[in-house]
XYZ file of C-alpha atoms in Angstrom:
732
model
C 18.097 24.822 24.597
C 15.255 28.436 25.379
C 12.342 27.069 26.395
C 12.211 24.045 24.124
C 14.058 26.207 21.161
C 17.372 24.523 19.696
C 20.507 27.677 20.592
C 22.127 26.777 17.231
C 19.105 27.360 14.863
C 19.977 30.996 15.060
C 23.602 31.924 12.956
C 26.175 33.773 13.911
C 28.950 35.255 12.033
C 31.375 31.856 12.273
C 28.454 29.064 11.252
C 25.814 30.069 9.281
C 22.731 27.648 9.369
C 20.502 27.444 6.256
C 16.410 25.553 6.847
C 13.730 24.837 5.008
C 10.609 26.724 6.399
C 8.068 23.781 5.814
C 4.436 24.277 7.506
C 3.609 20.893 9.227
C 0.295 20.656 7.980
C 0.884 20.835 3.591
C 5.263 20.181 3.716
C 5.076 23.705 2.011
C 7.959 25.995 2.325
C 8.551 29.814 2.252
C 9.848 30.992 -0.586
C 10.289 34.261 -1.430
C 9.370 35.180 -4.279
C 11.112 39.023 -5.324
C 12.108 42.301 -3.475
C 8.785 43.680 -2.350
C 7.044 40.354 -3.028
C 4.914 38.286 -0.673
C 6.797 35.355 0.088
C 4.692 32.745 -0.544
C 4.021 28.403 -0.060
C 5.638 26.249 -2.721
C 6.695 22.681 -2.684
C 10.142 21.821 -1.643
C 12.753 22.236 -4.355
C 16.470 20.573 -3.758
C 19.203 23.406 -3.773
C 16.563 26.041 -4.052
C 17.993 29.046 -2.670
C 14.847 31.369 -2.558
C 13.519 28.706 -0.328
C 16.695 28.744 2.577
C 16.366 30.989 5.288
C 18.816 31.889 7.989
C 17.489 33.324 10.981
C 19.784 36.054 12.628
C 19.933 37.057 16.440
C 18.192 35.146 19.555
C 15.246 33.374 20.206
C 13.462 36.227 21.249
C 15.326 38.883 18.419
C 15.517 37.528 15.014
C 15.923 38.596 11.432
C 14.884 36.067 8.309
C 17.210 36.971 5.758
C 17.225 34.512 2.298
C 20.025 32.761 1.080
C 19.477 33.223 -2.470
C 18.673 36.804 -2.423
C 20.141 38.638 0.551
C 16.607 40.255 1.838
C 15.179 40.100 4.820
C 11.344 39.037 5.685
C 9.151 42.148 6.925
C 6.020 42.347 8.008
C 4.105 45.687 5.998
C 0.591 44.957 7.572
C -0.853 42.759 5.855
C 1.441 39.916 4.621
C 5.054 39.037 5.175
C 7.287 39.840 2.196
C 11.003 40.710 1.352
C 13.121 43.489 1.115
C 16.890 44.487 2.009
C 16.144 46.548 5.156
C 15.695 43.935 8.249
C 12.506 44.071 9.796
C 11.877 46.929 12.423
C 10.463 45.169 15.052
C 12.336 41.356 14.079
C 10.244 38.038 14.644
C 10.767 35.435 17.755
C 9.884 32.047 17.665
C 7.861 29.566 19.862
C 7.031 25.605 20.334
C 3.500 25.381 19.485
C 0.366 24.303 21.786
C -1.057 23.233 19.027
C -1.580 19.085 20.390
C -1.642 18.146 16.930
C 1.692 19.299 15.812
C 4.293 18.621 19.177
C 7.498 19.604 18.991
C 6.695 22.212 16.062
C 7.484 26.066 15.951
C 5.272 29.149 15.292
C 7.657 32.279 14.461
C 5.635 35.047 15.848
C 5.946 38.951 14.686
C 7.431 41.034 17.405
C 5.520 44.274 16.325
C 1.950 43.162 17.526
C 1.334 42.542 21.320
C 0.991 39.037 23.027
C -2.570 37.272 21.918
C -2.822 39.317 19.186
C -2.699 38.120 15.449
C 0.918 38.211 15.392
C 1.883 34.036 13.855
C 2.775 33.097 10.424
C -0.147 31.576 9.184
C -0.406 29.687 5.292
C -3.029 32.533 4.295
C -6.480 30.705 2.796
C -5.111 26.862 4.326
C -2.849 24.922 2.515
C -1.787 24.902 -1.349
C 1.018 26.367 -3.033
C 1.514 30.147 -3.291
C -0.573 30.852 -0.539
C 0.513 33.921 1.054
C 1.974 34.172 5.009
C -0.244 36.393 6.583
C -0.512 36.986 10.812
C -2.931 34.893 13.365
C -3.768 33.646 16.480
C -1.453 31.466 18.345
C -2.254 27.622 17.724
C -3.732 27.709 14.195
C -3.630 24.334 12.189
C -1.994 26.987 9.262
C 0.496 28.152 11.814
C 2.982 24.755 13.690
C 6.722 24.605 11.134
C 9.019 22.829 11.509
C 13.373 23.787 10.734
C 14.305 21.285 7.605
C 18.377 21.901 7.436
C 19.276 22.108 3.670
C 21.656 19.249 4.094
C 19.370 16.836 5.045
C 17.371 17.149 2.058
C 18.004 14.694 -0.362
C 17.615 15.302 -4.483
C 14.006 14.814 -5.100
C 14.739 12.024 -8.001
C 18.150 10.403 -9.830
C 18.694 11.866 -13.443
C 16.217 10.765 -16.032
C 17.401 9.311 -18.920
C 15.397 8.030 -22.102
C 11.130 7.498 -21.113
C 10.084 3.937 -21.237
C 7.298 2.630 -23.100
C 4.065 1.162 -22.127
C 3.964 -2.315 -20.587
C 3.281 -5.412 -23.041
C 1.629 -7.134 -19.720
C -0.844 -4.555 -18.313
C -4.798 -4.440 -19.699
C -5.401 -1.950 -21.164
C -7.465 -0.352 -18.314
C -4.570 0.545 -17.163
C -3.353 4.193 -15.961
C 0.789 4.249 -17.192
C 3.664 7.184 -16.642
C 7.336 7.510 -18.026
C 9.132 9.455 -15.702
C 8.288 8.923 -11.617
C 6.512 10.957 -9.889
C 9.576 12.349 -7.972
C 10.257 13.533 -11.219
C 7.657 15.559 -12.250
C 8.606 18.573 -10.788
C 5.204 19.094 -9.398
C 4.695 20.854 -5.608
C 2.807 17.792 -3.925
C 3.389 14.429 -6.411
C 1.058 12.478 -3.669
C -2.120 15.029 -4.950
C -1.378 14.965 -8.835
C 0.517 11.440 -9.673
C 0.712 8.980 -6.771
C -1.054 5.662 -7.829
C -3.692 4.072 -4.918
C -4.558 0.776 -4.668
C -6.888 -1.024 -1.330
C -8.523 -3.227 -0.018
C -10.754 -2.171 1.569
C -8.992 -2.190 4.995
C -5.423 -1.367 3.770
C -4.570 1.458 1.236
C -1.297 2.218 -0.601
C -0.663 5.034 -2.761
C 2.802 4.374 -4.655
C 4.868 7.531 -6.468
C 7.129 5.068 -7.918
C 10.618 6.821 -7.212
C 13.377 5.074 -7.224
C 16.328 6.978 -5.192
C 13.412 6.906 -2.451
C 10.934 4.936 -3.432
C 7.505 6.031 -0.507
C 5.415 3.565 0.008
C 2.362 5.552 1.841
C -0.334 3.901 3.115
C -4.096 4.001 5.935
C -5.364 1.901 7.458
C -10.004 2.518 6.849
C -10.282 2.551 11.044
C -7.242 4.746 12.283
C -9.042 8.294 13.032
C -8.497 10.741 16.120
C -11.866 12.036 17.684
C -14.849 11.489 20.025
C -17.710 9.479 19.933
C -19.782 12.936 20.844
C -20.972 15.573 19.477
C -18.807 17.852 20.599
C -17.521 19.215 17.606
C -14.063 17.221 18.171
C -15.390 14.635 15.048
C -11.145 14.033 14.665
C -9.358 13.325 11.633
C -8.916 10.066 9.305
C -5.213 9.917 9.802
C -2.263 9.260 7.579
C -0.729 5.864 9.290
C 2.687 6.769 7.505
C 5.334 5.158 4.748
C 7.668 2.524 4.202
C 10.489 3.609 3.182
C 12.700 1.873 0.384
C 15.919 4.010 -0.377
C 18.463 2.882 -3.427
C 21.805 2.641 -1.787
C 23.766 1.138 -5.069
C 25.906 3.194 -6.868
C 23.503 2.046 -9.879
C 22.356 5.823 -10.346
C 23.211 9.334 -9.582
C 21.635 12.409 -8.751
C 23.072 14.371 -11.307
C 24.010 14.639 -14.850
C 27.722 14.868 -14.452
C 28.461 11.105 -14.055
C 26.205 9.314 -16.749
C 24.179 7.151 -15.070
C 20.175 8.367 -15.137
C 17.720 5.783 -14.806
C 16.665 4.351 -18.133
C 13.514 3.934 -20.047
C 11.358 3.932 -16.430
C 7.585 3.596 -16.867
C 5.429 3.449 -14.320
C 1.468 2.229 -14.098
C -1.852 0.972 -11.905
C -3.286 -1.658 -14.326
C -7.408 -1.222 -12.390
C -8.859 -4.565 -13.757
C -6.268 -6.685 -11.672
C -5.549 -4.130 -9.090
C -1.497 -4.208 -9.641
C 0.467 -1.496 -9.967
C 4.648 -1.778 -11.087
C 7.582 0.474 -12.151
C 10.034 -1.186 -14.669
C 13.403 0.373 -15.879
C 17.433 -0.089 -16.567
C 20.621 0.988 -15.985
C 21.908 2.974 -18.473
C 24.307 0.662 -20.206
C 21.086 -1.734 -20.398
C 22.405 -4.611 -18.859
C 20.194 -4.690 -15.213
C 16.149 -4.346 -15.592
C 14.493 -3.797 -12.047
C 11.038 -4.509 -11.773
C 8.000 -3.619 -8.978
C 5.264 -5.531 -8.117
C 2.675 -3.645 -5.685
C -0.961 -4.910 -4.241
C -3.218 -4.703 -1.717
C -3.943 -7.991 -1.569
C -7.784 -9.189 -1.920
C -7.606 -12.193 -0.312
C -5.248 -12.417 2.705
C -5.130 -9.033 4.679
C -1.819 -7.619 3.612
C 0.174 -5.415 1.384
C 2.485 -6.924 -0.793
C 5.707 -5.015 -2.676
C 7.879 -7.219 -4.500
C 11.252 -5.506 -6.496
C 13.315 -7.627 -8.242
C 16.666 -7.207 -10.364
C 17.888 -9.527 -13.718
C 21.206 -8.576 -14.686
C 24.733 -7.587 -13.552
C 23.452 -5.213 -10.487
C 22.050 -6.510 -6.956
C 20.382 -4.538 -5.447
C 21.175 -2.671 -2.245
C 18.746 -1.433 -0.134
C 17.236 0.383 3.069
C 13.925 0.162 4.483
C 12.386 2.040 6.894
C 8.651 2.974 8.806
C 7.889 6.482 8.573
C 5.058 6.863 11.156
C 2.836 10.073 10.848
C 3.804 12.536 13.378
C 0.598 13.379 14.453
C -0.895 9.527 15.195
C 0.854 9.382 18.572
C 3.092 6.900 17.738
C 5.581 4.648 19.787
C 9.519 4.556 18.624
C 10.082 1.671 15.420
C 11.624 -1.313 16.378
C 13.563 -3.278 13.870
C 14.600 -7.027 14.072
C 16.039 -10.147 12.283
C 15.032 -13.728 12.950
C 17.390 -16.324 11.665
C 15.571 -17.334 8.875
C 17.486 -13.884 7.627
C 14.023 -12.424 7.014
C 14.040 -8.659 8.776
C 10.815 -7.095 10.122
C 10.335 -3.490 11.311
C 7.332 -2.621 13.720
C 5.866 0.403 15.638
C 1.732 0.724 17.598
C -0.027 3.572 19.248
C -3.436 5.149 20.124
C -5.470 7.910 19.277
C -8.812 8.638 22.191
C -10.036 5.461 20.892
C -8.909 3.782 18.982
C -5.605 1.937 19.596
C -3.632 0.430 16.423
C -0.387 -1.738 15.557
C 1.715 -1.999 12.112
C 4.791 -4.644 10.901
C 6.040 -5.598 7.454
C 8.778 -8.529 7.637
C 11.430 -8.280 3.983
C 11.948 -11.954 2.663
C 14.847 -11.995 0.522
C 17.914 -13.783 -1.642
C 20.118 -11.226 -0.262
C 21.989 -10.375 3.104
C 20.142 -8.269 5.499
C 20.889 -6.323 8.533
C 19.204 -3.249 10.518
C 21.075 -0.248 12.226
C 19.217 2.814 13.781
C 18.571 4.026 9.744
C 16.665 0.146 9.133
C 16.856 -2.387 7.286
C 19.706 -3.381 5.496
C 19.271 -5.622 1.708
C 22.164 -6.371 -0.236
C 23.458 -8.225 -3.264
C 19.925 -9.231 -3.389
C 18.192 -10.080 -7.030
C 14.455 -10.364 -5.592
C 12.704 -8.427 -2.760
C 9.485 -8.867 -0.581
C 7.898 -6.669 1.895
C 4.725 -7.791 3.520
C 3.172 -5.137 5.549
C 0.098 -5.666 7.815
C -1.972 -2.885 9.772
C -4.663 -2.918 11.626
C -6.635 -1.399 14.806
C -9.230 -2.419 17.554
C -12.106 -1.079 15.520
C -14.754 -3.036 16.811
C -18.527 -0.740 15.071
C -20.560 -3.482 17.289
C -19.901 -2.517 20.135
C -21.141 0.632 22.399
C -17.214 1.840 22.654
C -16.566 1.322 19.675
C -13.446 -0.712 20.621
C -12.876 -4.951 21.060
C -11.565 -4.947 23.572
C -7.750 -6.686 22.576
C -5.483 -5.711 24.256
C -1.737 -4.621 22.355
C -0.478 -7.769 22.536
C -3.810 -9.176 21.527
C -3.354 -6.638 18.334
C 0.387 -7.596 17.984
C -0.395 -10.873 17.463
C -3.306 -10.642 14.345
C -0.707 -7.843 12.991
C 1.889 -10.579 12.886
C -0.071 -13.828 12.368
C -1.413 -12.109 8.845
C 1.959 -11.681 8.306
C 3.267 -14.876 8.905
C -0.026 -16.783 6.615
C 1.581 -14.277 3.832
C 4.862 -14.953 4.091
C 4.209 -18.465 4.012
C 1.717 -18.628 1.035
C 4.468 -16.535 -1.270
C 4.425 -13.829 -3.324
C 3.288 -15.795 -6.408
C 0.234 -17.625 -4.962
C -0.852 -14.090 -3.132
C -0.581 -12.107 -6.289
C -2.189 -15.396 -7.944
C -5.080 -15.282 -5.330
C -5.457 -11.396 -5.745
C -5.712 -11.133 -9.266
C -8.387 -13.593 -9.515
C -10.619 -12.328 -6.878
C -9.783 -8.520 -7.827
C -10.191 -8.746 -11.953
C -13.609 -10.680 -11.060
C -15.105 -7.775 -9.454
C -14.019 -4.996 -11.622
C -14.825 -7.925 -15.136
C -19.013 -7.470 -13.882
C -19.033 -4.311 -16.342
C -17.533 -4.362 -19.931
C -17.584 -0.664 -20.960
C -16.297 -0.473 -24.638
C -16.943 2.912 -25.821
C -13.305 3.287 -27.842
C -10.478 1.008 -28.844
C -7.244 0.711 -26.358
C -4.790 4.312 -26.233
C -0.937 3.984 -25.977
C -0.452 7.158 -24.211
C 0.642 8.072 -21.440
C -2.448 8.925 -18.875
C -0.933 12.591 -18.804
C -0.843 12.775 -22.581
C -4.133 11.474 -22.785
C -5.483 14.016 -20.579
C -4.135 16.767 -22.897
C -5.537 15.189 -25.916
C -8.848 14.887 -24.918
C -8.401 18.625 -23.214
C -6.962 20.014 -26.733
C -10.089 19.688 -29.077
C -13.920 19.043 -28.992
C -13.075 17.170 -31.760
C -10.536 14.797 -29.618
C -13.201 13.770 -27.688
C -14.949 12.126 -29.329
C -11.950 9.823 -31.066
C -11.287 6.493 -30.450
C -8.186 7.618 -27.574
C -10.959 10.632 -26.457
C -13.911 7.712 -25.942
C -11.228 5.586 -24.596
C -10.270 7.965 -21.860
C -13.983 8.089 -21.354
C -14.187 4.226 -20.442
C -11.521 3.739 -18.146
C -12.066 7.015 -16.027
C -15.465 4.883 -15.591
C -13.628 2.140 -14.664
C -11.573 4.326 -12.464
C -14.876 5.236 -10.937
C -15.759 1.732 -10.167
C -11.761 0.741 -9.128
C -11.526 3.043 -6.522
C -15.128 2.266 -4.875
C -13.953 -1.430 -4.647
C -10.210 0.030 -3.129
C -12.433 1.784 -0.191
C -14.531 -1.400 0.225
C -13.270 -4.977 -0.822
C -13.380 -5.878 3.101
C -16.600 -5.584 4.402
C -16.594 -6.510 7.577
C -15.681 -3.374 8.443
C -18.310 -1.386 9.155
C -17.720 1.938 8.791
C -17.622 3.856 4.793
C -14.928 5.793 3.067
C -14.434 9.189 3.878
C -14.178 12.118 1.884
C -10.522 10.867 0.066
C -11.551 7.174 0.064
C -9.270 5.324 2.404
C -6.400 7.365 0.917
C -5.033 10.020 2.866
C -0.835 11.447 2.642
C -1.799 14.072 5.699
C -3.027 13.923 9.408
C -5.088 16.532 10.842
C -4.706 18.823 7.708
C -7.328 19.831 5.323
C -10.471 22.212 6.165
C -12.396 18.778 5.645
C -10.939 16.576 7.732
C -11.172 14.293 5.509
C -14.168 12.747 7.726
C -16.876 12.122 6.851
C -19.686 14.117 4.796
C -22.979 13.887 5.156
C -24.372 16.452 2.588
C -23.163 14.524 -0.483
C -19.679 13.507 -0.420
C -20.144 10.051 1.046
C -23.734 9.822 -1.100
C -21.029 10.566 -4.535
C -19.053 7.819 -3.315
C -21.325 4.684 -3.342
C -24.672 6.205 -5.154
C -22.213 4.070 -8.438
C -22.139 0.581 -5.930
C -25.474 -0.481 -6.780
C -25.930 0.180 -10.477
C -22.491 -0.542 -11.421
C -22.507 -4.106 -10.130
C -20.880 -4.021 -7.070
C -23.642 -4.223 -4.787
C -21.635 -5.632 -1.500
C -18.895 -3.036 -1.981
C -22.405 -0.463 -0.702
C -21.961 -2.695 2.246
C -19.544 -0.707 4.864
C -21.572 2.137 4.184
C -24.605 0.033 4.660
C -24.430 -1.626 7.998
C -22.423 1.494 9.149
C -25.848 2.939 9.308
C -27.600 0.013 10.410
C -25.121 0.133 13.442
C -25.101 3.068 14.536
C -29.338 3.602 13.554
C -30.431 0.523 15.106
C -33.687 1.877 17.562
C -32.020 -0.394 20.551
C -28.373 1.629 20.190
C -28.618 5.314 21.653
C -26.172 6.068 19.404
C -24.628 8.727 19.175
C -26.706 9.304 16.253
C -29.594 9.723 18.653
C -28.563 11.491 20.970
C -27.935 13.940 18.368
C -31.107 14.302 16.928
C -32.625 15.290 20.301
C -29.576 17.772 20.747
C -31.458 19.109 17.544
C -34.758 18.840 18.691
C -35.457 19.074 22.214
C -37.414 15.718 23.136
C -37.247 14.125 19.316
C -37.581 10.821 18.657
C -35.230 8.754 16.074
C -32.076 9.775 14.608
C -30.346 11.871 12.270
C -27.064 12.469 11.139
C -24.257 15.536 11.272
C -22.949 17.317 7.837
C -19.248 16.112 9.610
C -19.651 12.690 10.743
C -15.886 9.860 11.585
C -16.226 6.594 12.296
C -17.767 6.841 16.219
C -20.632 8.484 15.675
C -19.046 11.861 17.180
C -19.059 15.080 14.938
C -19.226 18.739 13.865
C -20.563 21.377 14.729
C -20.713 22.862 11.315
C -24.738 24.064 9.895
C -25.903 21.174 12.161
C -29.473 23.563 12.768
C -29.492 23.926 9.097
C -29.177 20.301 7.416
C -31.054 18.086 9.979
C -32.448 15.747 7.161
C -29.157 14.192 6.207
C -30.060 11.233 7.790
C -32.496 10.958 5.567
C -30.342 10.501 2.326
C -28.771 7.824 4.202
C -31.692 6.016 4.511
C -32.498 5.805 0.266
C -29.180 3.961 0.885
C -30.831 0.892 2.425
C -33.702 1.184 0.404
C -31.473 1.397 -2.957
C -29.476 -1.574 -1.837
C -32.688 -3.820 -1.288
C -33.907 -2.888 -4.965
C -31.132 -4.745 -6.241
C -30.399 -7.065 -4.527
C -34.022 -8.020 -2.734
C -32.339 -9.378 0.009
C -35.323 -9.409 2.211
C -33.289 -10.278 5.590
C -31.540 -6.517 4.999
C -34.888 -5.270 4.735
C -36.049 -6.322 7.507
C -32.628 -5.230 9.478
C -33.224 -1.908 7.601
C -36.525 -1.483 7.892
C -36.497 0.123 12.343
C -33.042 1.949 11.158
C -35.788 3.376 8.746
C -38.528 4.013 10.781
C -36.888 5.754 13.336
C -35.578 8.121 11.586
C -39.344 8.942 9.826
C -39.655 9.314 13.323
C -36.945 11.958 13.899
C -38.774 13.916 10.475
C -42.102 14.163 12.715
C -40.450 15.765 15.529
C -38.843 18.764 12.952
C -41.513 19.137 11.135
C -44.453 22.174 10.577
C -47.630 22.359 8.723
C -47.810 25.358 6.429
C -51.101 27.516 5.160
C -52.368 24.336 2.919
C -52.387 21.852 5.422
C -49.304 20.214 3.729
C -45.445 19.278 6.403
C -42.718 21.473 5.792
C -39.224 21.259 7.079
C -37.877 25.334 8.015
C -34.610 26.397 8.072
C -33.038 24.155 5.997
C -29.769 24.634 3.569
C -29.695 22.708 0.247
C -26.370 20.847 0.816
C -23.890 24.194 1.019
C -25.341 26.285 -1.461
C -27.890 29.692 -1.093
C -30.631 30.372 1.264
C -31.425 29.072 4.316
C -34.993 27.569 3.518
C -38.012 24.851 2.857
C -35.717 22.797 0.540
C -36.961 20.444 -2.216
C -34.226 18.704 -0.875
C -35.323 17.736 2.759
C -38.600 17.637 1.430
C -37.851 14.774 -1.407
C -35.205 12.938 1.120
C -37.750 13.371 3.800
C -40.804 11.723 2.060
C -38.809 9.287 0.231
C -38.126 7.630 3.572
C -41.245 7.870 4.361
C -42.484 6.288 1.376
C -39.810 3.278 1.524
C -40.965 2.526 4.963
C -44.890 2.420 3.397
C -43.172 -0.022 0.766
C -40.799 -2.211 2.754
C -43.301 -3.072 5.150
C -46.309 -3.924 2.611
C -43.360 -6.216 0.991
C -42.206 -8.196 3.739
C -46.188 -8.478 4.958
C -46.547 -10.892 7.429
C -42.689 -10.836 7.942
C -42.665 -6.741 8.361
C -40.758 -5.895 11.680
C -43.460 -3.058 12.126
C -46.252 -3.479 13.048
C -49.936 -1.632 12.547
C -49.554 1.283 15.169
C -46.063 2.342 13.849
C -47.344 2.123 10.712
C -50.440 4.420 12.258
C -47.894 7.318 13.745
C -46.316 8.041 10.263
C -49.688 7.398 8.357
C -51.423 11.457 8.290
C -46.874 12.623 7.595
C -46.632 10.289 4.646
C -50.863 11.546 3.767
C -49.819 15.168 4.180
C -46.430 15.973 3.791
C -45.170 18.766 0.898
C -43.069 16.420 -1.421
C -40.977 18.851 -2.275
C -41.531 18.795 -6.058
C -42.377 22.635 -6.680
C -41.736 24.584 -10.688
C -40.172 27.786 -11.353
C -38.997 29.356 -14.947
C -35.419 29.672 -15.935
C -34.136 31.757 -18.841
C -37.119 30.309 -19.873
C -38.053 26.937 -18.943
C -39.884 24.827 -16.519
C -37.910 23.265 -13.528
C -37.494 21.639 -10.272
C -37.319 24.599 -7.759
C -34.357 24.595 -5.607
C -36.207 26.447 -2.324
C -40.045 26.251 -1.849
C -39.871 30.085 -1.598
C -36.830 31.096 -3.798
C -35.808 31.503 -7.259
C -32.454 30.245 -8.338
C -28.931 32.200 -8.163
C -26.407 29.316 -9.103
C -26.834 27.109 -10.784
C -23.288 26.060 -11.433
C -22.468 24.665 -8.259
C -19.178 23.320 -7.303
C -20.432 19.701 -6.626
C -19.545 16.994 -9.438
C -19.614 13.293 -9.060
């Protein structure tokens, strides 16, 4: 090995080694797109020669040669391309210094000096079709791995006759007739994975038969710190449970004539249950799988059945995400025939533990590749995961030891195993369906089309949108939003809001939005439907987060952030980009100072829907402290009205006095006054408290300016600037 680079990765005349050059933060590979064309990132495909490259030379100087075309990669001064001739300078490979991608590599072009922009980079960020440019060392879009062509499996077994819509699911269900793994898209997680959650554990199902990848998250598994230093970190991918078919019932090649037959997969959003059904080619055996994140027992459950002549032969393993500092996976068997897997680790603040147990009527054994189950007609996987996050503590951790955390996780699993699959499922369905059934929206009938076909039908014509099928899709879409709200917030004991991907994320430390809590619209988009769609309890994880970090006596990072924005400021506010510990990034913080006011409107909305006066008594001091921050940053205009200068209407337009900042800040002042009046003698605020903000309230510019746009009067977004971009991208 030369400075961490294995000698045997380089090809020789005697031994050729081809690799998928795979970027770590996207899992996309470099593909030759043609002579003198830009090399781009694409989804990895089994046996695709244009994605396979050999390194010819040595660590200090090598050429990249494509297996499919025989062309060499070269840098033309702007992008990496391919041609028949070798690059004039060649390339070198190094171990990355990016601490989030330990053990990964970076490829550098030798035509640029050390310290210059010379490292292969997914230009413009992650995504299919990105060109390869050169950038500084250790950029998040540089690190890569070399995946041997021998280590890549086919995406899926051959798929034969498609299945029909299951008859035992509710109308409000998503369903498909092929595995996500057989769709051919580059990002099956983003486009086809079926999400489920219980407010603590999030999981996604792609329905693979060759390999069933159950990817999972835990709501509080975050990197980052509690400081306002720009290190807000990321919401992390915990990893996956991989269930690989080891039987001889199916084949990945057409010649063997053993395809998956009559396949379907679904997500019943009323019951909160996903499923997969398929048969062998001879029709003699049918397989059924059911999945749910238990609404009652803090576990995730996967149930597998085989009915017929074929028994199941499966390998089950844990695959921790590579960026969460995970320890090694331990596999064990028990005297009762069950088998378990576990791993643990620590981020900057939180420690974590996860475990799953396999129970089956088959035979279990373990080896270095995981747990093997043979001769089974049924199998249950019960998984739990937890961190030591505790929002009530100044340190944000509970003080549990690693042993304590392991015991917490084990106890949840053991209790669930004792309860049994049937009871776990029944209890979960009762709780989940009760929440979903609080609202019934019927716009059209039901539909038998797959969800994908239904969407294509809807978009094909305006007439289709008002058909029975089209109207059903709109109702399904509405209920799907409620389903997400439940899945991300059902465990209201966790004082942490869902991030801008809810509680689902399949890649750690990747997206430029950090999978964080964006306070300039995204977290509000997550929660505004909770109360009007009769899910007020699902608002509480966010609201309790506000009450914890906005408490007057807390001196939390939010109070420190307010003083960073304005020296000597009173009260609190939040940044654009945040984590669950109150830590922030540095982006746009001086031009979006009033996002805390938007948070406070959620406290008031919850109160008005529930009329919970005990809640209002807790919320009012927090809202008041935000009003004090507003008082700290206002100035008077020429008319004697208070305004907040140098504000950015979220991600849109010029920096000015904005309707957004004025309206939300005034709204909080108004709600403090109303809340104090409604509570009367029970108000936690005093008359002298109110007097401090009375002049501010009486003379505040409410942000209700009118302008004319396209001949129509409308509320102006800025006090001193006209509307310029009415089609901004944010949608809720």
